[in-house]
Amino acid sequence: MKSNLSLKCEHSHQPADSRERVGLDSLFPGVIVGIPGVKVQHPALKKHSPAPVSKPSSRRSKISELDPTLHCSIIGTCLTTGELRSALRKCDSAIDPAATYHELHSVAVASVGSNNETAKHIQKALDRRHQINIDRFAAARNADELRQRWNAAVQNADIPGAYWALLTHPLATDALVRHAFGDVHMLSHLVGAANRADIRKLHELEQHKAALEQTLERQQAQLRDGFTSRDAKIRELSAALSTRIEREQTGMPLAAAASDLDTLDRLVADLRKQLDLENRRHERAEKKAQDSAAAHASAETARSAIQTELSALREELTAAEAGLAALSDEADEQRSDEWALDGLSILYVGGRSHQIAQIRTVVERAGGTFVHHDGGMEERGELLPGLVGRADIAACPVDYVSHAAALMVKRLCHQADKPFLPLRSSGIASLLRALTSAECDDRHRAQHSS
């Protein structure tokens, strides 16, 4: 690691306040997570563990008060690369801009164990990014309600904010922290396994494609050889016929003509056998070629679908990170026009009910107006023409909306000459990606010019 990566902030070794620190040393005795060179001991090997200490509910924990074994999972799960780099540069402007994420991660994990400037900046970044989850978890009145909120967040794949809100909650018990840490730990394994499976499947499809191309090349070579042999036989037969005609014209003796005729008959019979054989081979080769071409096309279609879905997921992830970073409190003054909706009215039809509040928050923080219709589940479909008329843009998540509602919104948008955005999924990332599309940008610019 480069020398200028180390932070200049002085670690203030102040004693922690009277409240007990929540850590994995009391949850998993003998286990130290993420520190190279330290032997890991399974909790089942320990017969006794310290009794959990109840925490007062006066305030949330600071990251420096949590056990160091939690810092690695918090930094890696709850902060993006850009947010982590920004927080560290506030303490040391000489940090190498080309430093890898692993180097930044290592510096942050080693620094937040004390109540220093680095820990304070990272604490502020975490609180600012996950304020919605912190407020939602703050309403919990006991540990059981905390566990219910955490399980719901895991079910909805809303892990980072819920993890930070739970670990720092005043009512979080040792058992609940252990439960959340285990979920996050296993989730990292599941994500890695899914990525490996996709890569392995893509590699298998490429190998299958190469094998089909080799088979097709061999069959084409066999066809060429068969055609060459047939042409040779045809030339030989033509030469024999020409010879017979010449002999008949020159008055060749009948015995010689009969001999030539027998030779010609044998040649014709052999040629017919060879022709029949080549025809059968040609038919089999054509069928194999057709089957190979169909299998190749199917494999190519599957590979293209996987690559398209992978590209879409990457674009949605990039749009989500950029959008959430641009809409954070820290980026309000430097927000680009790409994320300034400036009163743009967005009609969202369909979607999952538990995600609507989050989508509304993102749109309103970007300066837009959010209008929702459930697509006819409980609300009347007759309301859609009026909503489309008042909106600037209409969006439908194609994975969670009725077919009739989606067609109606598309037709109404076409009649009103307004953009219709079909979203790949009902998540926030799909909407953020769609809001940066060329069609949306054109409507945005047209509204500003008017």
Short mmCIF file of N, CA and C in Angstrom, two decimals, residues 1-9 84-100 103-104 107 118:
data_model
loop_
_atom_site.label_atom_id
_atom_site.label_comp_id
_atom_site.label_asym_id
_atom_site.label_seq_id
_atom_site.Cartn_x
_atom_site.Cartn_y
_atom_site.Cartn_z
N MET A 1 0.85 -1.20 0.00
CA MET A 1 0.00 0.00 0.00
C MET A 1 0.88 1.24 0.00
N LYS A 2 0.43 2.25 -0.72
CA LYS A 2 1.23 3.46 -0.80
C LYS A 2 1.23 4.18 0.53
N SER A 3 2.37 4.89 0.75
CA SER A 3 2.53 5.52 2.06
C SER A 3 1.53 6.62 2.31
N ASN A 4 1.10 7.33 1.25
CA ASN A 4 0.18 8.44 1.48
C ASN A 4 -1.24 7.98 1.68
N LEU A 5 -1.48 6.64 1.80
CA LEU A 5 -2.83 6.16 2.06
C LEU A 5 -3.18 6.22 3.53
N SER A 6 -2.16 6.24 4.40
CA SER A 6 -2.44 6.28 5.83
C SER A 6 -3.02 7.63 6.21
N LEU A 7 -3.95 7.61 7.18
CA LEU A 7 -4.65 8.83 7.57
C LEU A 7 -3.80 9.68 8.49
N LYS A 8 -3.96 11.01 8.39
CA LYS A 8 -3.24 11.93 9.25
C LYS A 8 -3.97 12.19 10.56
N CYS A 9 -5.25 11.77 10.65
CA CYS A 9 -6.03 12.05 11.85
C CYS A 9 -5.41 11.38 13.06
N LEU A 84 -17.07 5.90 1.02
CA LEU A 84 -15.94 5.60 1.88
C LEU A 84 -14.73 6.47 1.51
N ARG A 85 -14.47 6.61 0.21
CA ARG A 85 -13.34 7.44 -0.21
C ARG A 85 -13.54 8.89 0.21
N SER A 86 -14.77 9.40 0.08
CA SER A 86 -15.06 10.79 0.47
C SER A 86 -14.86 10.99 1.97
N ALA A 87 -15.31 10.02 2.78
CA ALA A 87 -15.15 10.16 4.23
C ALA A 87 -13.68 10.14 4.64
N LEU A 88 -12.88 9.29 3.99
CA LEU A 88 -11.47 9.20 4.35
C LEU A 88 -10.70 10.44 3.90
N ARG A 89 -11.06 11.00 2.75
CA ARG A 89 -10.35 12.18 2.26
C ARG A 89 -10.62 13.40 3.13
N LYS A 90 -11.71 13.41 3.86
CA LYS A 90 -11.97 14.52 4.78
C LYS A 90 -10.98 14.52 5.94
N CYS A 91 -10.42 13.36 6.21
CA CYS A 91 -9.41 13.26 7.28
C CYS A 91 -7.99 13.38 6.73
N ASP A 92 -7.80 12.96 5.49
CA ASP A 92 -6.46 13.01 4.90
C ASP A 92 -6.62 13.25 3.40
N SER A 93 -6.40 14.48 2.97
CA SER A 93 -6.57 14.84 1.57
C SER A 93 -5.48 14.24 0.69
N ALA A 94 -4.44 13.68 1.29
CA ALA A 94 -3.33 13.12 0.51
C ALA A 94 -3.55 11.65 0.16
N ILE A 95 -4.72 11.12 0.43
CA ILE A 95 -4.99 9.72 0.08
C ILE A 95 -4.90 9.54 -1.43
N ASP A 96 -4.23 8.49 -1.84
CA ASP A 96 -4.01 8.24 -3.25
C ASP A 96 -5.35 8.02 -3.96
N PRO A 97 -5.69 8.84 -4.99
CA PRO A 97 -6.96 8.64 -5.70
C PRO A 97 -7.06 7.28 -6.38
N ALA A 98 -5.90 6.66 -6.66
CA ALA A 98 -5.91 5.36 -7.34
C ALA A 98 -5.91 4.19 -6.37
N ALA A 99 -6.08 4.48 -5.07
CA ALA A 99 -6.08 3.40 -4.08
C ALA A 99 -7.25 2.47 -4.34
N THR A 100 -7.00 1.16 -4.18
CA THR A 100 -8.06 0.18 -4.41
C THR A 100 -9.06 0.22 -3.27
N GLU A 103 -7.74 -1.42 -0.14
CA GLU A 103 -6.86 -0.57 0.65
C GLU A 103 -7.66 0.43 1.49
N LEU A 104 -8.66 1.06 0.86
CA LEU A 104 -9.51 2.00 1.61
C LEU A 104 -10.27 1.27 2.72
N VAL A 107 -7.93 0.55 5.71
CA VAL A 107 -7.65 1.75 6.50
C VAL A 107 -8.85 2.12 7.37
N THR A 118 -11.77 10.10 11.99
CA THR A 118 -12.18 9.15 10.96
C THR A 118 -13.48 8.47 11.34
#
